[in-house]
Coordinates of C-alpha atoms in Angstrom, one line a residue:
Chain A
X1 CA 122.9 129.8 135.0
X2 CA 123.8 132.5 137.8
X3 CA 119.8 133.5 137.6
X4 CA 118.8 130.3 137.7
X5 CA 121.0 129.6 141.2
X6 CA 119.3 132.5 142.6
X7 CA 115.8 131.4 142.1
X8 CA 116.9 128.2 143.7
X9 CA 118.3 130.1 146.4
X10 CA 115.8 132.6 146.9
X11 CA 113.0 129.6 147.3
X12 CA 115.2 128.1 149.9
X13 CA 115.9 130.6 152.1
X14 CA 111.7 132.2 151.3
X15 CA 110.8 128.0 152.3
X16 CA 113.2 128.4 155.5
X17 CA 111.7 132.1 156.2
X18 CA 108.4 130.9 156.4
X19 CA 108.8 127.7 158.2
X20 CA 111.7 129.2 160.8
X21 CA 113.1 126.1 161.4
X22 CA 116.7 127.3 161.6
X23 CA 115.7 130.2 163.7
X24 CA 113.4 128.8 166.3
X25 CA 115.4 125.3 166.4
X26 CA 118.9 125.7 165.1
X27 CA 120.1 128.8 166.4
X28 CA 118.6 128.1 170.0
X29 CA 121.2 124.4 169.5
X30 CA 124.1 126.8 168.5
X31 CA 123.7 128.5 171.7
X32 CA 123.2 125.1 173.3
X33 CA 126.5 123.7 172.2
X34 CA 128.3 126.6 173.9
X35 CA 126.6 126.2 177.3
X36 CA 127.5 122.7 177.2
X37 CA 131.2 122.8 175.8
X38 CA 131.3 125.8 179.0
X39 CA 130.3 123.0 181.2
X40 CA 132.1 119.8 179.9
X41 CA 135.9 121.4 180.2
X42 CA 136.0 123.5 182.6
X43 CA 135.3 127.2 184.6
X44 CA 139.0 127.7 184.1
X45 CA 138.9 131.0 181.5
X46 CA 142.1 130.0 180.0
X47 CA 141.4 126.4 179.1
X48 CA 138.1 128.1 177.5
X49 CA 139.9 130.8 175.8
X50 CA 142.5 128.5 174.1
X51 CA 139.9 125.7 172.8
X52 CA 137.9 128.0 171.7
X53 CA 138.9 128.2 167.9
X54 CA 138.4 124.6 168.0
X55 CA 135.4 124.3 169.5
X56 CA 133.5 126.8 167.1
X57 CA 134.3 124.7 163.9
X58 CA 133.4 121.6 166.0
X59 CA 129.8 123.5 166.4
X60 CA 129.9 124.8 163.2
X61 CA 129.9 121.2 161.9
X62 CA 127.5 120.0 163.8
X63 CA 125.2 122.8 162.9
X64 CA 125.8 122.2 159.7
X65 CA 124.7 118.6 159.7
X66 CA 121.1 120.3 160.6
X67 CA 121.0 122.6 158.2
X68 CA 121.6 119.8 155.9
X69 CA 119.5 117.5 157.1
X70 CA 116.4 120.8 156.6
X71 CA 117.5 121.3 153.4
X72 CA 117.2 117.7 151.9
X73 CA 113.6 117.2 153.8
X74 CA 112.5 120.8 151.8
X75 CA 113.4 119.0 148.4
X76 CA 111.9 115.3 148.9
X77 CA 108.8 116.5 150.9
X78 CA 105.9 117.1 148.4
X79 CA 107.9 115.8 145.5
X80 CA 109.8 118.5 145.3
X81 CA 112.8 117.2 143.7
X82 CA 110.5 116.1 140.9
X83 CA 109.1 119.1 140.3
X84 CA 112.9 120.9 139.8
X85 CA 113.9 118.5 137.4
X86 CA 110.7 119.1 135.0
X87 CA 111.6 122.3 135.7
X88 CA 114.5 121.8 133.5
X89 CA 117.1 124.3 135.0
X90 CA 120.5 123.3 134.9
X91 CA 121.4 120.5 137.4
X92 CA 124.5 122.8 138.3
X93 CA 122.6 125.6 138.7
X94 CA 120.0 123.6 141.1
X95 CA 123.7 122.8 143.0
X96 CA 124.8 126.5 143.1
X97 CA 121.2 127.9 144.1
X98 CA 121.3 124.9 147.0
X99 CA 124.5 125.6 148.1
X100 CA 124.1 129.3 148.5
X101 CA 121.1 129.3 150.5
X102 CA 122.7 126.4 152.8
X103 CA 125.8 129.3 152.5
X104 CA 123.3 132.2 153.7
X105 CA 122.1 130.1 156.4
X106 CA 125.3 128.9 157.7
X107 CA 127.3 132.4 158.1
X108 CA 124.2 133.7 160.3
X109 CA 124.9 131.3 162.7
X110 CA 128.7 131.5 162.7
X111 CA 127.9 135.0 163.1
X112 CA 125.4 134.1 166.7
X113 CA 128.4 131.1 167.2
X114 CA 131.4 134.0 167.0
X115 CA 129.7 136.2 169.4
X116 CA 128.7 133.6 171.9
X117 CA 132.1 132.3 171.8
X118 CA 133.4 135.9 172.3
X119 CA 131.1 136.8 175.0
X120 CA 131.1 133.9 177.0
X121 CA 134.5 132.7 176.6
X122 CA 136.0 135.7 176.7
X123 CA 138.0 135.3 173.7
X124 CA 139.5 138.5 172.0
X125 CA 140.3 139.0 168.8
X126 CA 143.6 140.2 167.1
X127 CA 143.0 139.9 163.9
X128 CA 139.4 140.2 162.9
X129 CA 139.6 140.5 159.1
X130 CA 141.2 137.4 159.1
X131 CA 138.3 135.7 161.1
X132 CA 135.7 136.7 158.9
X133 CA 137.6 135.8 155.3
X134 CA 138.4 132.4 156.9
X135 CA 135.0 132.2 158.2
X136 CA 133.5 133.2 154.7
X137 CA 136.3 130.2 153.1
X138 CA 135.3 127.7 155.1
X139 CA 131.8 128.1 154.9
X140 CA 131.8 127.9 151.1
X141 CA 133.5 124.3 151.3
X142 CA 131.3 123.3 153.7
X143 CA 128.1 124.3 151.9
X144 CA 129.6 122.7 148.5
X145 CA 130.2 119.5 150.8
X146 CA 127.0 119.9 152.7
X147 CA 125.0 120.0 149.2
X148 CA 126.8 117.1 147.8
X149 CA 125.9 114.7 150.9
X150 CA 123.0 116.3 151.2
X151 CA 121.1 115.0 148.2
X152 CA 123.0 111.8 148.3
X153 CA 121.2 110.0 150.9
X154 CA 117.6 111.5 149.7
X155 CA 115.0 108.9 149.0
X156 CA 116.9 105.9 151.3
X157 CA 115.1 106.6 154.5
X158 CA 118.2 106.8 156.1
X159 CA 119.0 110.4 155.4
X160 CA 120.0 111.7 159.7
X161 CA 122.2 108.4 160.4
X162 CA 124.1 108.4 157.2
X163 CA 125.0 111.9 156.4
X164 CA 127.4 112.3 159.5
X165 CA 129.2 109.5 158.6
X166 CA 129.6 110.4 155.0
X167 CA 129.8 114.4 155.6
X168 CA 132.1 114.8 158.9
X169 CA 135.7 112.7 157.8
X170 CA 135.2 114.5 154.4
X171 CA 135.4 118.1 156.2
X172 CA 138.4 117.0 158.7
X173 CA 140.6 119.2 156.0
X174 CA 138.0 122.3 156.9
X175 CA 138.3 121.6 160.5
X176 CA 141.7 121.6 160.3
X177 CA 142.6 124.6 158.4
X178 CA 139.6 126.9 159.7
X179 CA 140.7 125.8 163.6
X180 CA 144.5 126.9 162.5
X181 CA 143.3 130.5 161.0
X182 CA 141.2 131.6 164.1
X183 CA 143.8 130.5 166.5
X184 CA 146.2 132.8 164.3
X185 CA 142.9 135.4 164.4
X186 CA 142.7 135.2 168.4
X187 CA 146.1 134.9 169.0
X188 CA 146.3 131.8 170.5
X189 CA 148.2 129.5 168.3
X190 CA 152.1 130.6 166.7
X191 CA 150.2 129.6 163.1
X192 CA 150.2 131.5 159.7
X193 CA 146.6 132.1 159.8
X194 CA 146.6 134.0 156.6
X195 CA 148.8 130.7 154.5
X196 CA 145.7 128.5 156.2
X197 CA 143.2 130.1 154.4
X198 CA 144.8 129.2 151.3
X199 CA 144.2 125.5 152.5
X200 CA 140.6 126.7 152.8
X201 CA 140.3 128.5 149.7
X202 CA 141.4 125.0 147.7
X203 CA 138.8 122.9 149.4
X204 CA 136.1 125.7 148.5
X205 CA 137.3 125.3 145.0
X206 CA 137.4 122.0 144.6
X207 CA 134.1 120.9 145.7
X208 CA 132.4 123.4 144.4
X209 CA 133.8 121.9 140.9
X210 CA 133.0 118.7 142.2
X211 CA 128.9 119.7 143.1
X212 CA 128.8 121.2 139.7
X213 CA 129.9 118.3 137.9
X214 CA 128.5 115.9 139.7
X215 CA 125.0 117.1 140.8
X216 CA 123.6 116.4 137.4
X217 CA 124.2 112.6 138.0
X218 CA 122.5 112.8 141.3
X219 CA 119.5 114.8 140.6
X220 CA 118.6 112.0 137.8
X221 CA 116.1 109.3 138.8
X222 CA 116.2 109.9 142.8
Chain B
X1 CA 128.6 84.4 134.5
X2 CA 127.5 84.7 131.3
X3 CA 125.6 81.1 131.1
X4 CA 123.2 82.0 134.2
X5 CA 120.6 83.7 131.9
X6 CA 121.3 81.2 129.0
X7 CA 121.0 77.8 131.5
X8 CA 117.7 76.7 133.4
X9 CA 117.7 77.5 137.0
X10 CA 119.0 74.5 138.1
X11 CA 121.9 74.0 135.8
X12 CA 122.9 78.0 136.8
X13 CA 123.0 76.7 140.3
X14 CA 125.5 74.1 139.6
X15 CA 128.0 76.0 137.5
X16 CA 127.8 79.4 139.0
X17 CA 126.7 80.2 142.0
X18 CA 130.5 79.6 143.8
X19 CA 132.9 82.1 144.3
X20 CA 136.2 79.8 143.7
X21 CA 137.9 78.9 140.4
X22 CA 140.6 77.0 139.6
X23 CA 142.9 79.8 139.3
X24 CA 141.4 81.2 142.9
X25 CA 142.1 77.6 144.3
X26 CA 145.4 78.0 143.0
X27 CA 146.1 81.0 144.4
X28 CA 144.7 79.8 147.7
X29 CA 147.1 76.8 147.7
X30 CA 150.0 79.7 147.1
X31 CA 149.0 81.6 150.1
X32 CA 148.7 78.3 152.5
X33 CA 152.0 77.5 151.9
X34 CA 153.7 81.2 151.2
X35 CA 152.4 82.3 154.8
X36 CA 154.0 80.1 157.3
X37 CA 157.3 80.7 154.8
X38 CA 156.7 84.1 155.4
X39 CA 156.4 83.7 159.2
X40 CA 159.7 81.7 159.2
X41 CA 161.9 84.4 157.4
X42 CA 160.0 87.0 159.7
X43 CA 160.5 85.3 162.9
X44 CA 163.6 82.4 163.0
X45 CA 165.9 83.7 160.1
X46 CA 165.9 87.6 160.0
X47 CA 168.0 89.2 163.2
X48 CA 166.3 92.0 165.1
X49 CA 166.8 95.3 164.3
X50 CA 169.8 97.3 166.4
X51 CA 167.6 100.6 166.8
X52 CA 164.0 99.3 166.3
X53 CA 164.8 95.7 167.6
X54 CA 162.3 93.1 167.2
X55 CA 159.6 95.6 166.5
X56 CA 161.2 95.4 162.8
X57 CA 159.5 92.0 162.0
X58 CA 156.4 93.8 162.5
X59 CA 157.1 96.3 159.0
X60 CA 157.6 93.1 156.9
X61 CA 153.5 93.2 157.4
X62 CA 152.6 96.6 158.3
X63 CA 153.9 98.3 155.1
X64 CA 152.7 96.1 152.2
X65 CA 149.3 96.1 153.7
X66 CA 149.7 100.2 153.8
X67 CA 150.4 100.3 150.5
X68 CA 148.1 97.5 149.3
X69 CA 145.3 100.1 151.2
X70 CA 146.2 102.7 148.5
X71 CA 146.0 100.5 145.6
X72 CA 142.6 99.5 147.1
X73 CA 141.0 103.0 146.9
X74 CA 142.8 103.9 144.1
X75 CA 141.2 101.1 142.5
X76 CA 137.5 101.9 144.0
X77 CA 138.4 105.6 142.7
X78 CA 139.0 103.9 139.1
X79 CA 136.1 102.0 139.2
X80 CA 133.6 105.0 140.2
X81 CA 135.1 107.0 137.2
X82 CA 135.0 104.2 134.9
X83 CA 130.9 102.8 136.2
X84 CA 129.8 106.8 135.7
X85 CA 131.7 106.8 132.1
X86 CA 130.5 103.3 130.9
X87 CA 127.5 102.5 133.5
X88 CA 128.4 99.1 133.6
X89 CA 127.9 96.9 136.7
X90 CA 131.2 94.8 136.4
X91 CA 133.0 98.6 137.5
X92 CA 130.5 99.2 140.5
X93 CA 131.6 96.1 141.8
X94 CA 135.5 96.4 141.3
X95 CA 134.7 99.3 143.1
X96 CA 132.4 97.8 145.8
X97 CA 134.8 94.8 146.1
X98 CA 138.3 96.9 146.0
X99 CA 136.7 99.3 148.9
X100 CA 135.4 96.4 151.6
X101 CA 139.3 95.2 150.9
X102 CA 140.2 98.6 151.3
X103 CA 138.8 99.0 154.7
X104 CA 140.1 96.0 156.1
X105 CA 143.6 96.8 154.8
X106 CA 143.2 100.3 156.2
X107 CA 142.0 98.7 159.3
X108 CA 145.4 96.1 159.5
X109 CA 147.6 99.1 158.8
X110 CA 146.2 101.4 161.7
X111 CA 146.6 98.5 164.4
X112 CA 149.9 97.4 163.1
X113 CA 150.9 101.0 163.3
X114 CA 149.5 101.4 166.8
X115 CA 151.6 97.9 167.6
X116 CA 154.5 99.0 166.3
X117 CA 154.5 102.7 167.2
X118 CA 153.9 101.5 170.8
X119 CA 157.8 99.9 171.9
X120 CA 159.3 102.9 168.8
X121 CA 157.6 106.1 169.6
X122 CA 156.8 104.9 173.3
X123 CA 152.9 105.7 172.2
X124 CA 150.0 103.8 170.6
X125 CA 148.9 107.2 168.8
X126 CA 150.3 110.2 168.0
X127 CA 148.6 113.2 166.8
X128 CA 151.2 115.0 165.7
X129 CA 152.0 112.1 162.6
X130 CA 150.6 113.1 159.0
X131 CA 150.6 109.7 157.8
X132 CA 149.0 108.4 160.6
X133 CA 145.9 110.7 160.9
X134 CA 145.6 111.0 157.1
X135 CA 145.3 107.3 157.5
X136 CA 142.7 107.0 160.0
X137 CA 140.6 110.2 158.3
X138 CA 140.5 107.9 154.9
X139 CA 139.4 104.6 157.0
X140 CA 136.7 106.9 157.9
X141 CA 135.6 107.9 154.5
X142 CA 135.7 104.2 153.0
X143 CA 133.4 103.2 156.2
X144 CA 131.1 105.6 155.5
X145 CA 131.4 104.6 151.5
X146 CA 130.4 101.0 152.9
X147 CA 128.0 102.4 155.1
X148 CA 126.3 103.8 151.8
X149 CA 126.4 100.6 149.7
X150 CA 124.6 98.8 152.6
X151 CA 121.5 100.5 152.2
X152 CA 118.9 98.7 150.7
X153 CA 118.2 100.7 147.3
X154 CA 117.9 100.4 144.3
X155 CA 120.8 99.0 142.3
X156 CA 121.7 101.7 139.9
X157 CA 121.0 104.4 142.0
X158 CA 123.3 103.2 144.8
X159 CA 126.0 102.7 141.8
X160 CA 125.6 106.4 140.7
X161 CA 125.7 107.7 144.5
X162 CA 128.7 105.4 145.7
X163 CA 131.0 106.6 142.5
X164 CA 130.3 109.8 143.7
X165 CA 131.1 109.5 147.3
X166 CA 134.1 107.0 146.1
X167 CA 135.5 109.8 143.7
X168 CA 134.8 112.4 146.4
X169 CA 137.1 110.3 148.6
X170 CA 139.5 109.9 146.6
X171 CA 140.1 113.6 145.6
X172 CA 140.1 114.0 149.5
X173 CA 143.1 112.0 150.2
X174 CA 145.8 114.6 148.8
X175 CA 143.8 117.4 150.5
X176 CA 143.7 115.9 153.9
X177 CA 147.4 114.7 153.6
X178 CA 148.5 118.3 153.1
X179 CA 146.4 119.8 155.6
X180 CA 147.8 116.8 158.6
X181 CA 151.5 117.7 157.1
X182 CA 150.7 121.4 157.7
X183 CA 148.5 121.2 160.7
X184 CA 152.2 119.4 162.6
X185 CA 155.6 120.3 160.9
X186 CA 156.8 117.6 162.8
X187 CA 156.6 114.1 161.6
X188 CA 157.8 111.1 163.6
X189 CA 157.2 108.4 160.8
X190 CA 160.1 106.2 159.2
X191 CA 160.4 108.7 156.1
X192 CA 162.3 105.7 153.7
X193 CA 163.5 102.6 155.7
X194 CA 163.8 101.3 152.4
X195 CA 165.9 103.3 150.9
X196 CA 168.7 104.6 154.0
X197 CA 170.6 101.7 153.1
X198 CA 171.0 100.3 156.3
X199 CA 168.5 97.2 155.8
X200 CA 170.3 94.0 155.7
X201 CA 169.8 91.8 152.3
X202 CA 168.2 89.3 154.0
X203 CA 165.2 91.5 155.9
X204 CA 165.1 93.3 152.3
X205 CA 164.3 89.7 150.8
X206 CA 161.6 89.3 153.8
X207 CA 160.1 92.3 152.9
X208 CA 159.8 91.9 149.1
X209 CA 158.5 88.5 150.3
X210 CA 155.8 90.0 152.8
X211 CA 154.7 92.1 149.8
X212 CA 154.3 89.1 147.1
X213 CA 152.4 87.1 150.1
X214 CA 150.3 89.5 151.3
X215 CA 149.5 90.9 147.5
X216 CA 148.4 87.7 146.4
X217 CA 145.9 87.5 149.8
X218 CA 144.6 90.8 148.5
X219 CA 144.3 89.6 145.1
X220 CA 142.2 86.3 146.2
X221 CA 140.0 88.5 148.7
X222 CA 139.6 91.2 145.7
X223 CA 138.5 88.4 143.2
X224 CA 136.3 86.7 146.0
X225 CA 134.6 89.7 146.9
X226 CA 134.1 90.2 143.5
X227 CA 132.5 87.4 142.6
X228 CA 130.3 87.5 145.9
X229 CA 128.9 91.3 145.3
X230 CA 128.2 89.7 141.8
X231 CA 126.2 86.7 142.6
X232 CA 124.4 88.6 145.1
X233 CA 123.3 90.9 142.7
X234 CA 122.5 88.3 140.5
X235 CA 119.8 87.0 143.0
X236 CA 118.3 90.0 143.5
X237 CA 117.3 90.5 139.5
X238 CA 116.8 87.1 138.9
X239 CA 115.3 86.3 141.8
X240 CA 111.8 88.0 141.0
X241 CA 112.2 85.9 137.3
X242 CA 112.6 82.3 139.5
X243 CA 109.7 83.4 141.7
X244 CA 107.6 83.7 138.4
X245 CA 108.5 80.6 136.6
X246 CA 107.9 78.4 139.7
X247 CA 104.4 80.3 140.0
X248 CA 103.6 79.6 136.3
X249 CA 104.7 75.8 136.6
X250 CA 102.7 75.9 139.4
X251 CA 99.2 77.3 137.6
X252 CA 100.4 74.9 134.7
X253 CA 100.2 71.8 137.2
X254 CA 96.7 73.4 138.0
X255 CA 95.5 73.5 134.5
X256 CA 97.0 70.2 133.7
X257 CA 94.6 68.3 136.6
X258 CA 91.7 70.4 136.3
X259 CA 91.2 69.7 132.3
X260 CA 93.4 66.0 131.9
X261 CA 95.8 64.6 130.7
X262 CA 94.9 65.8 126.6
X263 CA 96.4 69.1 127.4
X264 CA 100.0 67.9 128.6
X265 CA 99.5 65.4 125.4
X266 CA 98.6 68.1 122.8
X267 CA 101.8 70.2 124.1
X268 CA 104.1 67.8 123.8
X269 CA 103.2 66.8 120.0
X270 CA 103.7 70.3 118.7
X271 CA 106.5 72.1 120.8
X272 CA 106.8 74.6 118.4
X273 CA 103.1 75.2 118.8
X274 CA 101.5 78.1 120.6
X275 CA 101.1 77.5 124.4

């Protein structure tokens, strides 16, 4: 099954290679949504420095709502949903494969988010082990979630107006828990950033149970 | 239900297509009378509170329709499970029905909250409360579940999708509780009016009334619901079937005028025979 995911992955991330979507139109947004949280509270470096934990996982789900939205069109455009289910590999395999790639995709812009954030908000960071593992947590969850919603609004026509509404109040936990552990990382909240990641570790866990039971019913007939 | 695909068209019409029953009309005669008995023990013969004053009449609503909310989605949760088990349409619509009551149970115990939080707390909202925030993140979920079963699809796809998004939702409740209960150690809600001892036996009785009255309005709208999601479903398969009968009747009126009156006359002396 692990083979299979990574054949599903590597064709993701090769498809998104080719086509640079994320690169030449996601990451340039990421940036975007820094400039414009800069400008919308305020010049002041402290207001900056202490919303700052909260306004990366704010961008980091809406990023994610793209890189969502990219991977879905990859799948239904030329059929090629129908073509991986006569492929016959494992529906939770298809899931794992999806999921990683979205994974891949997501950490490379936290990592352009994290240094933006650092560089133009001036944020330092105490603790930066923490930051990264909590990072690499939350990111699982969100790419299981992400997956899940992904496929569900395929073939409706309604794909960009209905995943927010489904995707965003299922990752409040994520926002939650991930905004707790980096204001523990840059030392801006009295939180125990390390029992947080627990949080973060459980949400991983259980969607990523729930996309591999559940894909399977999914894939069928859409 | 049954008789619609037994029944000609028109018969089906008569017998079916309404949403009452006699044990619904019942009910509904309960719920006219129980409400302004309801409205009398909550306003004229219960005495105000001495810390929450008169703010207390507002709980003899606010916390059955809370906890009807929960049965709701638990019930939409139990329905997903039980359509992706059995794939039968009678569970997509409990769960259908049981969410839209859901939401506007959700909905009720947000603003009564808000109402009553506003002379308690000396705030319409407050962050800082894990019930109060859990319960807003799950109205958001079940709108988005509604959201999802509005889209014009086809039937049994949108089944399969909405128990997975309903079971999804579901699971999400205990997760986003903890987090809220983390996220502020401080809680400002009533932790167990109920149980302090302090209640009077008479708001008690108004209580235990608020909850037989306003679980029997949930019941009707449940049952309602239900048999509205199921009728409307109901037109959309057979709908396409009507269409085609009238059209053949139609050609058969055709064929009847364009060759005489032998035709009709040679059907109707041998029924049985082949048309």
């Amino acid at each position: 099954m692990l083979a299979d995911a990574w054949l599903v992955a590597a064709k993701d991330l090769k498809v998104e290679w080719r086509a640079r979507i994320i690169i030449n139109q996601v990451a340039p947004f990421t940036l975007l949504i820094v400039v414009l949280f800069g400008l919308a509270l305020d010049a002041d470096p402290e207001t900056l420095r202490n919303t700052a934990p909260g306004l990366f996982w704010v961008a980091v789900l809406l990023i994610t709502l793209l890189a969502v939205q990219r991977g879905a069109a990859i799948e239904t455009s030329d059929g090629a949903q129908e073509r991986i289910l006569l492929s016959d590999l494992d529906p939770a395999a298809v899931f794992l494969g999806k999921a990683l790639a979205l994974l891949v995709q997501l950490l490379a812009l936290e990592v352009l988010l994290g240094v933006a954030i650092v560089v133009l908000f001036d944020v330092s960071v105490g603790d930066p082990l923490l930051m990264v593992v909590s990072a690499l947590a939350a990111s699982v969850g969100i790419a299981a979630a992400g997956t899940i919603y992904g496929v569900l609004a395929v073939g409706l026509g309604v794909r960009e107006t209905l995943l927010p509404i489904l995707l965003l109040p299922v990752l409040a936990p994520v926002l939650i828990s991930a905004t707790r552990t980096f204001g523990d990382a840059f030392d801006r909240v009295d939180a125990d950033g390390w029992a947080w990641l627990g949080m973060l570790a459980m949400f991983g866990v259980i969607y990523m149970v729930s996309g591999l039971l559940a894909y399977g019913v999914l894939l069928e007939e859409t | 239900m049954s008789s619609v695909g037994a029944a000609s068209p028109q018969t089906a019409q008569a017998a079916d297509y309404s949403v009452s029953s006699r044990g619904t009309r019942l009910l509904g005669v309960f719920i006219l009378v129980s409400v302004p008995v309801l409205l009398l023990f909550a306003f004229v013969f219960t005495e105000a509170d001495d810390t929450m004053e008169d703010a207390v009449r507002l709980l003899y609503i606010h916390v059955p329709v809370a906890v009807l909310t929960y049965v709701a989605f638990s019930l939409t949760a139990v329905g997903s499970v039980a359509y992706l088990w059995k794939r039968s349409r009678w569970w997509d619509t409990v769960a259908h029905a049981a969410a839209e009551v859901g939401v506007v149970f959700c909905g009720l115990t947000l603003v009564t909250g808000s109402i009553w939080g506003r002379p308690t707390w000396n705030t319409w909202w407050e962050w800082g409360d894990v019930r109060l925030v859990t319960t807003l993140v799950l109205f958001l979920v079940f709108v988005g579940y509604l959201a999802f079963r509005s889209v014009p699809a086809e039937p049994e796809t949108r089944a399969k999708r909405a128990a997975v998004i309903g079971i999804i939702g579901a699971i999400n409740i205990p997760i986003v509780n903890r987090s809220v209960e983390w996220w502020e150690n401080n809680t400002l809600h009533q932790q167990s009016s109920l149980t302090d001892g302090q209640l009077e036996d008479l708001t008690l009785f108004t209580w235990f009334l608020g909850t037989v009255v306003l679980g029997a309005i949930f019941v009707w709208l449940l049952i309602t619901r239900f048999r509205l999601a199921w009728l409307e479903e109901e037109i959309d398969r057979h709908g396409l079937v009507t269409a085609l009968e009238e059209r053949r009747a139609e050609s058969h009126v055709g064929v009847e005028a364009a060759v005489g009156g032998s035709v009709v006359g040679g059907f109707q002396d041998n029924p049985g025979g082949p048309q």
